[in-house]
Amino acid sequence: MFDLRLLKRITIVCGHYGCGKTNFSLNLAIDMAKRNLKVTIVDLDVINPYFRSSDYENLLKTYDIHIIMPRYAGTNLDTPALSAEIESVFEQEDTHIIFDVGGDDAGAFALGRYADKLNKTGCSFIYLVNQYRNLIQTPQSAIEVLHEIMTACHLQPSYIVNNSHLQYETTPDDIKNALEYGDDIARQLKLPLLCTTAPYHLKDNPQLADYDLYYIKPIVRPPFGI
Amino acid sequence: MNNKVLMKGNEALAEAAIQAGCRYFFGYPITPQTELAAYMAKKMPKVNGVYLQAESEIAAANMVLGAAGTGVRAMTSSSSPGISLKSEAISYMAGCDIPALIVNVQRGGPGLGGIQPSQADYWQATKATGHGDFQILVFAPATVQEMVDLVGLAFDKGDEYRMPAMILADGMLGQMMEPVIIPEHTAQHLVEKTWACCGHQNKRKHNVLNSLFLTPSELERLIIERYKRYDIIKEKEQRWEEYRLDDADIVLVAYGASARVSHTAVDIAREKGYKAGLLRPVTLWPYPVKAFSTLKETAKAFISVEMSMGQMVDDVRLAVECRKPVHFVGRTGGKIPTPMEVADKIVEVGGMD
């Protein structure tokens, strides 16, 4: 796992929709909380009706993680209304904040609302990529999506996170085969690669023993299992 | 290199339709189906196809009627309230024997209902998609991969039998992501559409596609002819999947997302010593009656598991010819039953002997 101290007090997680932003944000929040950091998640996703961090409020409570949800999250109101409480996170200097942003430029527009304050306060802007996600399978297409996001939110990226995976079907080879993809994007954008993730079921897999990976748990998933 | 990709169900439906040769999409946005239309808006111009957002669902469905009438593969997609609006045009397609694909990513109803997943359009899809004597083919995928596979099949079978076909999905399947393989160019049975209104160039008699008939006897003759085709479909096109049914006493019957929940529930019940199994209809019309031929003798009871108030229960009763009790467990209004809720029902029914 990477050194959490690399991240500033406010972390922003952006990316193509469906690349794993919410699952990464939840894992990051929980790992911060486990290190006795005070954490608040801002669910800024105003475009996704299902599978959003607000759905995991109860799980987060067990780690004393506070979540600021859109006003109508979890209801039948398809209304993109953000909570006024979000303004308070810029004042809470003892709290680590994770902005879980909606996908693509459409989701990043909501983030643009806070661009001035974020630029003033400073933040770590993570761009999450997944080689196995449709429409961002090449470095070039992933970079194009980032440019659209930057135009929408008026913020500059700080880190790349290579979140390449195929959910429960991910093999050690899938992880290894996607390393170059993450490196290439970071190189082209002249940004540091913060970390490469791997699904938790691959932890302790001998084929990945030589790699420094951030193992993340599958928290965001359909309610079909036990 | 792995050729699997992660896709949302809605995107997978769209990409599969393009691969099946569909170049004409007419739609109108509605949650939880919107990613399908959004994907088409991005992709169709790149493959020389047409993406058109109509002024309403009614217009979109009538555009499909017109486009498909020229013999091309055309489709529309929506979610429950939108399908109600499209039902008029679907009836006209059936009345003109025009094949087209309609996707319903169901949400809670009636009325505007809600935006969470539901299966409460079962009756609408299988019994009365619109007015008049007609049926449409109804396919019910349970995984994102199956959404892909059934899109191609729905186009093929629609063309083969000259009738509209529906993919009956739900918000959960539409919104969830799974690894899929998208096969390229799946258009296999591109039957020649001699009936299409695509310009006769003075080389043949002009074709007419029409659902208005001036004499009742002619309309009756056509409908009876159509129903003979339906009989062939009922004989040849029933599809289903079985899970742990070999020695099952208690048979869950479920499709779509409910089948995914039921799959886990079967395993939980088996662990507790109950001989449970799952029969998953893949076609909802024709209903897979054949799947019940042995089960109605060997099983002790059936449980229909649904995200509705039990709209499929009567079809299960008919399929088992009321020889065994048919129970129901489910949630509605946008709620999904948990595997434990379903397993509890298996235990309850299992304890009844």
Coordinates of C-alpha atoms in Angstrom, one line a residue:
Chain A
M1 CA 0.0 0.0 0.0
F2 CA 1.1 3.6 -0.7
D3 CA 2.0 6.1 2.0
L4 CA -1.3 7.9 3.0
R5 CA 0.8 10.9 4.0
L6 CA 1.3 11.6 0.3
L7 CA -2.3 12.8 0.2
K8 CA -3.3 16.3 1.2
R9 CA -6.1 16.9 3.6
I10 CA -8.6 16.9 0.8
T11 CA -8.6 14.1 -1.8
I12 CA -10.6 14.2 -5.0
V13 CA -11.4 11.0 -6.9
C14 CA -12.4 11.4 -10.5
G15 CA -12.5 9.2 -13.5
H16 CA -14.6 7.6 -16.3
Y17 CA -17.8 6.4 -14.9
G18 CA -17.7 2.7 -13.9
C19 CA -13.9 2.6 -13.4
G20 CA -14.3 2.0 -9.7
K21 CA -14.2 5.5 -8.1
T22 CA -16.7 4.8 -5.4
N23 CA -15.2 1.4 -4.4
F24 CA -11.7 3.0 -4.3
S25 CA -13.0 6.0 -2.3
L26 CA -14.7 3.7 0.3
N27 CA -11.6 1.6 0.7
L28 CA -9.4 4.7 1.0
A29 CA -11.7 6.2 3.7
I30 CA -11.8 2.9 5.7
D31 CA -8.0 2.6 5.5
M32 CA -7.6 6.2 6.7
A33 CA -10.1 5.6 9.5
K34 CA -8.2 2.4 10.5
R35 CA -5.1 4.6 11.0
N36 CA -7.1 6.8 13.4
L37 CA -7.7 9.6 11.0
K38 CA -10.9 11.5 11.1
V39 CA -12.6 11.0 7.7
T40 CA -15.5 12.5 5.8
I41 CA -16.7 11.3 2.4
V42 CA -18.5 13.8 0.2
D43 CA -20.7 11.9 -2.2
L44 CA -20.7 14.3 -5.1
D45 CA -22.2 11.8 -7.6
V46 CA -25.3 13.5 -9.0
I47 CA -25.6 11.4 -12.1
N48 CA -25.6 7.8 -10.9
P49 CA -28.9 6.5 -9.5
Y50 CA -27.5 3.3 -8.0
F51 CA -24.2 2.1 -6.6
R52 CA -23.1 5.3 -4.9
S53 CA -21.2 5.8 -1.7
S54 CA -24.3 7.0 0.1
D55 CA -25.7 3.5 -0.2
Y56 CA -22.9 2.4 2.3
E57 CA -23.8 4.8 5.1
N58 CA -24.2 2.0 7.6
L59 CA -20.9 0.4 6.8
L60 CA -19.1 3.7 7.1
K61 CA -20.7 4.4 10.4
T62 CA -19.0 1.3 11.9
Y63 CA -15.7 3.1 11.1
D64 CA -16.9 6.5 12.4
I65 CA -16.7 7.8 8.9
H66 CA -19.1 10.7 8.2
I67 CA -20.7 11.0 4.8
I68 CA -22.2 14.0 3.2
M69 CA -24.9 12.9 0.8
P70 CA -26.8 14.6 -1.9
R71 CA -30.1 15.9 -0.5
Y72 CA -32.2 13.2 -2.2
A73 CA -29.8 10.3 -2.3
G74 CA -31.5 6.9 -2.1
T75 CA -34.9 8.3 -2.9
N76 CA -36.9 8.2 -6.1
L77 CA -36.2 11.9 -6.7
D78 CA -33.8 12.1 -9.6
T79 CA -32.7 15.5 -8.5
P80 CA -29.1 16.6 -8.6
A81 CA -29.2 18.7 -5.4
L82 CA -26.0 19.0 -3.4
S83 CA -25.9 19.5 0.4
A84 CA -25.0 22.9 1.8
E85 CA -23.0 20.9 4.4
I86 CA -20.2 20.4 1.8
E87 CA -19.1 24.1 2.4
S88 CA -18.1 23.1 5.9
V89 CA -15.4 20.7 4.9
F90 CA -13.1 23.5 3.9
E91 CA -13.1 24.7 7.5
Q92 CA -12.6 21.3 9.2
E93 CA -8.8 21.3 9.5
D94 CA -8.7 18.2 11.6
T95 CA -10.6 16.1 9.1
H96 CA -9.5 14.2 6.0
I97 CA -12.0 14.7 3.2
I98 CA -12.6 12.4 0.2
F99 CA -14.7 13.8 -2.7
D100 CA -16.3 10.8 -4.5
V101 CA -17.1 12.6 -7.8
G102 CA -19.5 11.4 -10.4
G103 CA -18.2 9.9 -13.7
D104 CA -16.9 11.7 -16.7
D105 CA -17.2 15.4 -17.4
A106 CA -20.9 15.2 -16.6
G107 CA -20.1 14.2 -13.0
A108 CA -17.1 16.6 -12.7
F109 CA -19.3 19.7 -13.4
A110 CA -20.6 19.4 -9.8
L111 CA -17.0 19.5 -8.6
G112 CA -16.4 22.7 -10.6
R113 CA -18.7 24.4 -8.1
Y114 CA -16.0 24.1 -5.5
A115 CA -12.9 24.8 -7.8
D116 CA -12.0 28.2 -6.3
K117 CA -12.1 26.9 -2.7
L118 CA -10.2 23.7 -3.6
N119 CA -7.5 25.6 -5.5
K120 CA -7.1 27.9 -2.5
T121 CA -7.1 25.1 0.2
G122 CA -5.1 22.7 -1.9
C123 CA -6.1 19.1 -2.7
S124 CA -4.8 15.8 -4.1
F125 CA -6.7 15.2 -7.3
I126 CA -6.6 11.5 -8.2
Y127 CA -7.5 10.4 -11.7
L128 CA -8.5 6.7 -11.6
V129 CA -8.1 4.5 -14.7
N130 CA -9.0 0.9 -15.5
Q131 CA -7.6 -0.8 -18.6
Y132 CA -10.5 -3.2 -18.6
R133 CA -13.2 -0.6 -18.6
N134 CA -15.0 -0.1 -21.9
L135 CA -14.2 3.2 -23.6
I136 CA -10.9 3.9 -21.6
Q137 CA -9.0 0.8 -22.7
T138 CA -6.2 2.7 -24.3
P139 CA -4.0 5.3 -22.6
Q140 CA -5.1 7.8 -25.3
S141 CA -8.8 7.3 -24.6
A142 CA -8.3 7.6 -20.8
I143 CA -6.3 10.8 -21.3
E144 CA -9.1 12.3 -23.5
V145 CA -11.6 11.6 -20.8
L146 CA -9.3 13.3 -18.2
H147 CA -9.2 16.4 -20.4
E148 CA -13.0 16.5 -20.6
I149 CA -13.1 16.2 -16.8
M150 CA -10.5 19.0 -16.3
T151 CA -12.5 21.3 -18.6
A152 CA -15.6 20.6 -16.5
C153 CA -14.2 21.0 -13.0
H154 CA -11.4 23.6 -13.5
L155 CA -8.9 21.6 -11.5
Q156 CA -5.5 20.1 -12.3
P157 CA -4.8 16.3 -11.6
S158 CA -2.1 15.4 -9.0
Y159 CA -1.9 11.6 -9.3
I160 CA -2.9 8.6 -11.4
V161 CA -4.2 5.5 -9.8
N162 CA -4.2 2.4 -11.9
N163 CA -7.4 0.6 -10.8
S164 CA -7.4 -2.0 -13.7
H165 CA -9.5 -5.0 -12.8
L166 CA -12.2 -7.3 -13.9
Q167 CA -14.0 -7.6 -10.6
Y168 CA -14.1 -11.1 -9.1
E169 CA -12.7 -12.5 -12.4
T170 CA -9.4 -10.6 -12.1
T171 CA -6.3 -12.8 -12.4
P172 CA -2.7 -12.0 -11.5
D173 CA -2.0 -11.7 -15.2
D174 CA -4.7 -9.2 -15.7
I175 CA -3.0 -7.0 -13.1
K176 CA 0.5 -7.5 -14.6
N177 CA -0.8 -6.9 -18.1
A178 CA -2.3 -3.5 -17.1
L179 CA 0.9 -2.1 -15.4
E180 CA 2.2 -0.6 -18.6
Y181 CA -1.2 1.0 -19.3
G182 CA -1.0 2.9 -15.9
D183 CA 2.7 3.8 -16.3
D184 CA 2.0 5.0 -19.9
I185 CA -0.8 7.3 -18.8
A186 CA 1.3 8.7 -15.9
R187 CA 4.3 9.3 -18.2
Q188 CA 2.3 11.0 -20.9
L189 CA 0.6 13.3 -18.4
K190 CA 3.9 13.8 -16.5
L191 CA 2.1 12.9 -13.3
P192 CA 3.2 10.5 -10.5
L193 CA 1.4 7.1 -10.3
L194 CA 0.1 7.1 -6.7
C195 CA -0.6 3.4 -6.7
T196 CA -1.8 0.3 -8.5
T197 CA -4.7 -1.5 -7.0
A198 CA -5.7 -5.2 -7.1
P199 CA -8.9 -6.8 -5.9
Y200 CA -8.6 -8.3 -2.4
H201 CA -9.0 -11.9 -3.5
L202 CA -5.6 -11.6 -5.0
K203 CA -3.9 -10.6 -1.8
D204 CA -1.2 -13.2 -0.9
N205 CA -1.2 -14.5 -4.4
P206 CA 2.4 -15.6 -5.0
Q207 CA 2.4 -14.4 -8.6
L208 CA 2.0 -10.9 -7.3
A209 CA 4.4 -11.1 -4.4
D210 CA 7.0 -8.9 -6.1
Y211 CA 4.6 -6.0 -6.7
D212 CA 3.6 -3.2 -4.5
L213 CA -0.2 -3.2 -4.8
Y214 CA -3.0 -1.6 -2.9
Y215 CA -5.5 -4.4 -2.3
I216 CA -9.0 -3.1 -2.2
K217 CA -12.2 -4.9 -1.0
P218 CA -15.2 -5.3 -3.3
I219 CA -17.6 -3.1 -1.3
V220 CA -19.7 -1.8 -4.2
R221 CA -21.6 -4.7 -5.7
P222 CA -25.1 -5.9 -6.5
P223 CA -27.1 -7.4 -3.6
F224 CA -27.1 -11.0 -4.9
G225 CA -24.6 -12.5 -2.5
I226 CA -24.9 -13.4 1.2
Chain B
M1 CA -4.5 -10.2 -23.8
N2 CA -7.8 -10.6 -22.2
N3 CA -10.6 -9.5 -24.4
K4 CA -13.0 -9.1 -21.5
V5 CA -14.2 -5.7 -20.6
L6 CA -16.2 -4.3 -17.7
M7 CA -19.5 -2.9 -18.8
K8 CA -22.7 -1.6 -17.3
G9 CA -25.7 -3.7 -18.4
N10 CA -27.1 -0.7 -20.3
E11 CA -23.9 -0.1 -22.2
A12 CA -23.6 -3.8 -23.0
L13 CA -27.1 -3.9 -24.4
A14 CA -26.2 -0.9 -26.7
E15 CA -22.9 -2.3 -27.9
A16 CA -24.5 -5.8 -28.5
A17 CA -27.2 -4.2 -30.6
I18 CA -24.6 -2.4 -32.7
Q19 CA -22.7 -5.6 -33.2
A20 CA -25.9 -7.3 -34.2
G21 CA -26.2 -4.9 -37.1
C22 CA -28.6 -2.4 -35.6
R23 CA -27.9 1.1 -37.0
Y24 CA -31.1 2.9 -36.1
F25 CA -31.8 3.8 -32.5
F26 CA -34.7 6.1 -31.5
G27 CA -35.2 6.9 -27.9
Y28 CA -36.0 9.2 -25.1
P29 CA -34.1 9.3 -21.8
I30 CA -35.4 7.8 -18.6
T31 CA -33.7 6.5 -15.5
P32 CA -32.5 3.7 -15.1
Q33 CA -32.0 3.1 -18.8
T34 CA -30.3 6.4 -19.8
E35 CA -26.8 5.0 -20.3
L36 CA -28.1 2.8 -23.2
A37 CA -29.2 5.9 -25.1
A38 CA -26.1 7.9 -24.0
Y39 CA -23.9 5.1 -25.3
M40 CA -25.8 5.0 -28.6
A41 CA -25.4 8.8 -28.9
K42 CA -21.7 8.4 -28.7
K43 CA -21.2 5.3 -30.8
M44 CA -23.8 5.4 -33.6
P45 CA -22.2 8.4 -35.4
K46 CA -18.9 6.4 -35.5
V47 CA -20.5 3.4 -37.2
N48 CA -22.6 5.5 -39.7
G49 CA -25.7 4.8 -37.7
V50 CA -28.5 6.9 -36.6
Y51 CA -29.1 8.0 -33.0
L52 CA -32.1 10.1 -32.7
Q53 CA -33.6 11.5 -29.5
A54 CA -37.2 12.0 -30.3
E55 CA -39.5 14.5 -28.7
S56 CA -41.3 11.8 -26.8
E57 CA -41.4 8.1 -26.2
I58 CA -44.5 7.9 -28.5
A59 CA -42.5 9.5 -31.3
A60 CA -39.5 7.3 -30.8
A61 CA -41.5 4.1 -31.0
N62 CA -43.2 5.2 -34.1
M63 CA -39.9 6.1 -35.7
V64 CA -38.8 2.5 -35.0
L65 CA -42.0 1.3 -36.7
G66 CA -41.2 3.3 -39.7
A67 CA -37.5 2.5 -39.9
A68 CA -38.0 -1.3 -39.2
G69 CA -40.7 -1.2 -41.9
T70 CA -37.9 -0.6 -44.5
G71 CA -36.3 -3.8 -43.4
V72 CA -33.4 -2.4 -41.3
R73 CA -32.6 -3.5 -37.7
A74 CA -34.0 -0.8 -35.5
M75 CA -34.6 -0.5 -31.8
T76 CA -35.7 1.6 -28.9
S77 CA -35.2 1.4 -25.2
S78 CA -36.9 2.8 -22.2
S79 CA -38.0 2.0 -18.7
S80 CA -41.5 1.1 -17.5
P81 CA -43.5 4.4 -17.8
G82 CA -41.8 5.0 -21.2
I83 CA -42.7 1.5 -22.4
S84 CA -46.4 2.2 -21.6
L85 CA -46.1 5.2 -24.0
K86 CA -44.5 3.0 -26.6
S87 CA -47.1 0.2 -26.4
E88 CA -49.3 1.8 -29.0
A89 CA -46.6 1.6 -31.6
I90 CA -45.6 -1.9 -30.5
S91 CA -49.2 -3.0 -31.2
Y92 CA -48.9 -1.4 -34.7
M93 CA -45.7 -3.2 -35.3
A94 CA -47.3 -6.5 -34.3
G95 CA -50.3 -5.7 -36.5
C96 CA -48.0 -5.0 -39.5
D97 CA -45.7 -8.0 -38.7
I98 CA -42.6 -5.7 -38.4
P99 CA -39.7 -7.0 -36.3
A100 CA -37.9 -4.6 -34.0
L101 CA -36.1 -4.6 -30.7
I102 CA -37.6 -3.0 -27.6
V103 CA -35.6 -2.9 -24.4
N104 CA -37.4 -2.4 -21.0
V105 CA -35.0 -1.7 -18.1
Q106 CA -37.8 -1.9 -15.6
R107 CA -38.3 0.4 -12.6
G108 CA -41.0 0.6 -10.0
G109 CA -44.6 1.4 -11.0
P110 CA -47.5 2.0 -11.5
G111 CA -47.5 5.5 -12.8
L112 CA -44.2 7.3 -12.5
G113 CA -43.5 4.9 -9.6
G114 CA -39.8 5.2 -8.8
I115 CA -36.3 4.8 -10.3
Q116 CA -35.2 1.7 -8.4
P117 CA -35.3 -1.8 -10.0
S118 CA -38.5 -3.7 -10.5
Q119 CA -40.1 -6.6 -12.4
A120 CA -43.6 -5.3 -12.3
D121 CA -44.0 -5.1 -16.1
Y122 CA -44.2 -8.9 -16.5
W123 CA -47.9 -8.9 -17.3
Q124 CA -47.4 -6.0 -19.7
A125 CA -44.5 -7.7 -21.5
T126 CA -46.0 -11.2 -21.8
K127 CA -49.8 -10.6 -21.9
A128 CA -50.6 -7.1 -23.1
T129 CA -47.9 -4.9 -24.5
G130 CA -50.6 -3.1 -26.4
H131 CA -54.1 -3.6 -27.6
G132 CA -55.2 -6.5 -29.8
D133 CA -54.6 -10.2 -30.3
F134 CA -50.8 -10.4 -30.3
Q135 CA -47.7 -11.6 -28.6
I136 CA -44.1 -10.4 -28.7
L137 CA -41.0 -12.4 -28.0
V138 CA -39.7 -11.7 -24.5
F139 CA -36.2 -12.4 -23.4
A140 CA -35.1 -12.1 -19.7
P141 CA -31.3 -11.9 -19.2
A142 CA -29.8 -12.4 -15.7
T143 CA -26.2 -11.4 -16.3
V144 CA -24.6 -8.6 -18.2
Q145 CA -23.1 -11.2 -20.5
E146 CA -26.5 -12.7 -21.2
M147 CA -27.8 -9.2 -22.0
V148 CA -25.2 -9.1 -24.8
D149 CA -26.1 -12.6 -26.0
L150 CA -29.8 -12.2 -26.0
V151 CA -29.8 -8.9 -27.9
G152 CA -28.4 -10.7 -31.0
L153 CA -30.8 -13.6 -30.5
A154 CA -33.8 -11.2 -30.1
F155 CA -32.9 -9.5 -33.4
D156 CA -32.5 -12.8 -35.2
K157 CA -35.7 -14.4 -33.9
G158 CA -37.7 -11.2 -34.4
D159 CA -36.6 -11.2 -38.1
E160 CA -37.2 -14.9 -38.4
Y161 CA -40.8 -14.7 -37.1
R162 CA -41.5 -11.1 -38.3
M163 CA -42.5 -9.8 -34.9
P164 CA -41.3 -7.4 -32.2
A165 CA -39.0 -8.7 -29.6
M166 CA -38.4 -7.4 -26.1
I167 CA -35.4 -7.6 -23.7
L168 CA -37.1 -7.4 -20.3
A169 CA -34.3 -6.3 -18.0
D170 CA -34.5 -4.3 -14.7
G171 CA -32.7 -1.4 -13.2
M172 CA -30.3 -3.5 -11.3
L173 CA -29.1 -5.4 -14.4
G174 CA -29.0 -2.1 -16.3
Q175 CA -26.9 -0.3 -13.8
M176 CA -24.6 -3.1 -12.5
M177 CA -21.2 -3.8 -14.0
E178 CA -19.8 -7.2 -14.9
P179 CA -17.0 -8.5 -17.1
V180 CA -18.3 -9.3 -20.6
I181 CA -17.1 -10.5 -23.9
I182 CA -18.7 -8.6 -26.8
P183 CA -18.7 -10.8 -29.8
E184 CA -18.2 -8.9 -33.0
H185 CA -20.7 -8.9 -35.9
T186 CA -23.2 -11.3 -34.4
A187 CA -25.8 -10.7 -37.2
Q188 CA -26.1 -14.3 -38.3
H189 CA -29.5 -15.0 -39.7
L190 CA -30.0 -11.9 -41.9
V191 CA -33.1 -13.2 -43.6
E192 CA -34.1 -11.5 -46.8
K193 CA -37.0 -9.2 -46.0
T194 CA -39.1 -9.4 -49.2
W195 CA -41.9 -7.6 -47.4
A196 CA -40.0 -4.5 -46.6
C197 CA -41.1 -1.1 -47.9
C198 CA -37.7 0.0 -49.2
G199 CA -38.5 1.1 -52.8
H200 CA -39.6 -1.3 -55.5
Q201 CA -37.7 0.5 -58.3
N202 CA -40.4 -0.7 -60.7
K203 CA -38.9 -4.2 -60.4
R204 CA -41.6 -5.7 -58.3
K205 CA -45.1 -5.1 -56.9
H206 CA -45.1 -2.5 -54.2
N207 CA -45.2 -3.7 -50.6
V208 CA -47.7 -2.5 -48.1
L209 CA -47.3 -2.6 -44.3
N210 CA -50.5 -1.8 -42.6
S211 CA -52.5 -2.8 -39.6
L212 CA -55.9 -1.5 -40.8
F213 CA -58.1 -4.0 -42.6
L214 CA -61.4 -3.1 -44.2
T215 CA -63.2 -6.4 -43.6
P216 CA -63.4 -8.3 -40.4
S217 CA -62.9 -11.6 -42.2
E218 CA -59.6 -10.5 -43.6
L219 CA -58.4 -9.3 -40.2
E220 CA -59.5 -12.5 -38.6
R221 CA -57.7 -14.6 -41.2
L222 CA -54.5 -12.7 -40.6
I223 CA -54.7 -13.0 -36.8
I224 CA -55.3 -16.7 -37.1
E225 CA -52.3 -17.0 -39.4
R226 CA -50.2 -15.1 -36.9
Y227 CA -51.4 -17.4 -34.0
K228 CA -50.3 -20.4 -36.1
R229 CA -46.8 -18.8 -36.1
Y230 CA -47.1 -18.3 -32.3
D231 CA -47.7 -22.1 -32.0
I232 CA -44.5 -22.8 -33.8
I233 CA -42.6 -20.4 -31.6
K234 CA -44.1 -22.0 -28.4
E235 CA -42.9 -25.3 -29.7
K236 CA -39.4 -24.3 -30.8
E237 CA -38.3 -21.3 -28.9
Q238 CA -38.7 -22.0 -25.2
R239 CA -35.5 -21.3 -23.3
W240 CA -34.5 -21.8 -19.7
E241 CA -31.6 -22.6 -17.4
E242 CA -31.5 -25.1 -14.5
Y243 CA -29.5 -24.9 -11.3
R244 CA -29.4 -27.8 -8.8
L245 CA -32.7 -29.2 -10.0
D246 CA -31.7 -32.9 -10.3
D247 CA -33.0 -33.9 -6.9
A248 CA -34.9 -30.8 -6.0
D249 CA -38.0 -30.9 -3.8
I250 CA -38.5 -27.2 -3.8
V251 CA -38.1 -25.4 -7.1
L252 CA -37.6 -21.7 -7.2
V253 CA -38.8 -20.1 -10.4
A254 CA -37.2 -16.7 -11.1
Y255 CA -35.8 -14.6 -13.9
G256 CA -33.5 -11.6 -14.2
A257 CA -32.1 -10.1 -11.0
S258 CA -34.5 -12.2 -8.9
A259 CA -32.8 -15.3 -10.4
R260 CA -29.4 -14.0 -9.2
V261 CA -30.8 -13.6 -5.7
S262 CA -32.5 -17.0 -5.9
H263 CA -29.2 -18.7 -7.0
T264 CA -27.6 -17.7 -3.7
A265 CA -30.8 -18.6 -1.8
V266 CA -30.6 -22.1 -3.2
D267 CA -27.1 -22.5 -1.9
I268 CA -28.1 -21.2 1.5
A269 CA -31.0 -23.6 1.7
R270 CA -28.9 -26.6 0.5
E271 CA -26.5 -25.8 3.3
K272 CA -29.4 -26.1 5.7
G273 CA -30.3 -29.5 4.2
Y274 CA -33.2 -28.4 2.0
K275 CA -33.2 -29.9 -1.5
A276 CA -33.8 -26.6 -3.3
G277 CA -33.1 -25.8 -7.0
L278 CA -33.7 -23.0 -9.4
L279 CA -35.5 -22.9 -12.7
R280 CA -34.7 -19.7 -14.6
P281 CA -36.9 -18.8 -17.5
V282 CA -34.8 -17.1 -20.2
T283 CA -37.8 -16.6 -22.5
L284 CA -40.9 -15.3 -20.7
W285 CA -42.9 -15.5 -23.9
P286 CA -42.9 -18.2 -25.0
Y287 CA -43.0 -19.3 -21.4
P288 CA -40.8 -22.4 -20.8
V289 CA -43.6 -24.8 -20.0
K290 CA -41.5 -27.7 -21.2
A291 CA -39.1 -27.1 -18.3
F292 CA -41.8 -28.2 -15.9
S293 CA -42.8 -31.5 -17.6
T294 CA -40.8 -33.7 -15.2
L295 CA -40.5 -31.2 -12.3
K296 CA -44.3 -31.0 -11.8
E297 CA -44.2 -34.8 -11.0
T298 CA -40.9 -34.9 -9.0
A299 CA -40.9 -31.6 -7.0
K300 CA -43.0 -31.1 -3.9
A301 CA -43.6 -27.3 -4.3
F302 CA -42.7 -24.3 -6.4
I303 CA -41.9 -20.8 -5.3
S304 CA -42.0 -17.9 -7.7
V305 CA -39.5 -15.2 -6.7
E306 CA -40.1 -11.8 -8.1
M307 CA -39.6 -8.1 -7.8
S308 CA -43.4 -7.6 -8.2
M309 CA -46.5 -8.7 -6.3
G310 CA -46.3 -12.1 -8.0
Q311 CA -47.2 -11.5 -11.6
M312 CA -45.5 -14.8 -12.8
V313 CA -47.3 -17.0 -10.2
D314 CA -50.2 -17.8 -12.5
D315 CA -47.8 -18.9 -15.4
V316 CA -46.0 -21.2 -13.0
R317 CA -49.4 -22.7 -11.8
L318 CA -50.4 -23.3 -15.5
A319 CA -47.0 -24.8 -16.2
V320 CA -47.4 -27.3 -13.3
E321 CA -51.0 -27.8 -14.2
C322 CA -51.9 -27.0 -10.6
R323 CA -50.5 -30.4 -9.5
K324 CA -48.2 -28.9 -6.9
P325 CA -48.6 -25.8 -4.7
V326 CA -47.1 -22.6 -6.1
H327 CA -45.9 -20.1 -3.4
F328 CA -44.6 -16.6 -3.8
V329 CA -41.9 -14.5 -2.2
G330 CA -40.8 -11.1 -3.4
R331 CA -40.6 -7.4 -2.9
T332 CA -41.9 -4.6 -5.0
G333 CA -41.8 -0.8 -5.5
G334 CA -38.1 -0.8 -6.2
K335 CA -37.0 -3.2 -3.5
I336 CA -35.0 -6.4 -4.2
P337 CA -35.5 -9.5 -2.0
T338 CA -32.4 -10.5 -0.1
P339 CA -31.0 -14.1 -0.5
M340 CA -31.9 -14.6 3.2
E341 CA -35.6 -13.6 2.7
V342 CA -35.8 -16.1 -0.2
A343 CA -34.0 -18.8 1.8
D344 CA -36.4 -18.3 4.7
K345 CA -39.3 -18.9 2.4
I346 CA -37.7 -22.2 1.2
V347 CA -37.4 -23.2 4.8
E348 CA -41.0 -22.2 5.5
V349 CA -42.3 -24.2 2.5
G350 CA -40.0 -27.1 3.2
G351 CA -41.3 -27.4 6.7
M352 CA -44.9 -27.7 5.4
D353 CA -44.9 -31.5 4.7

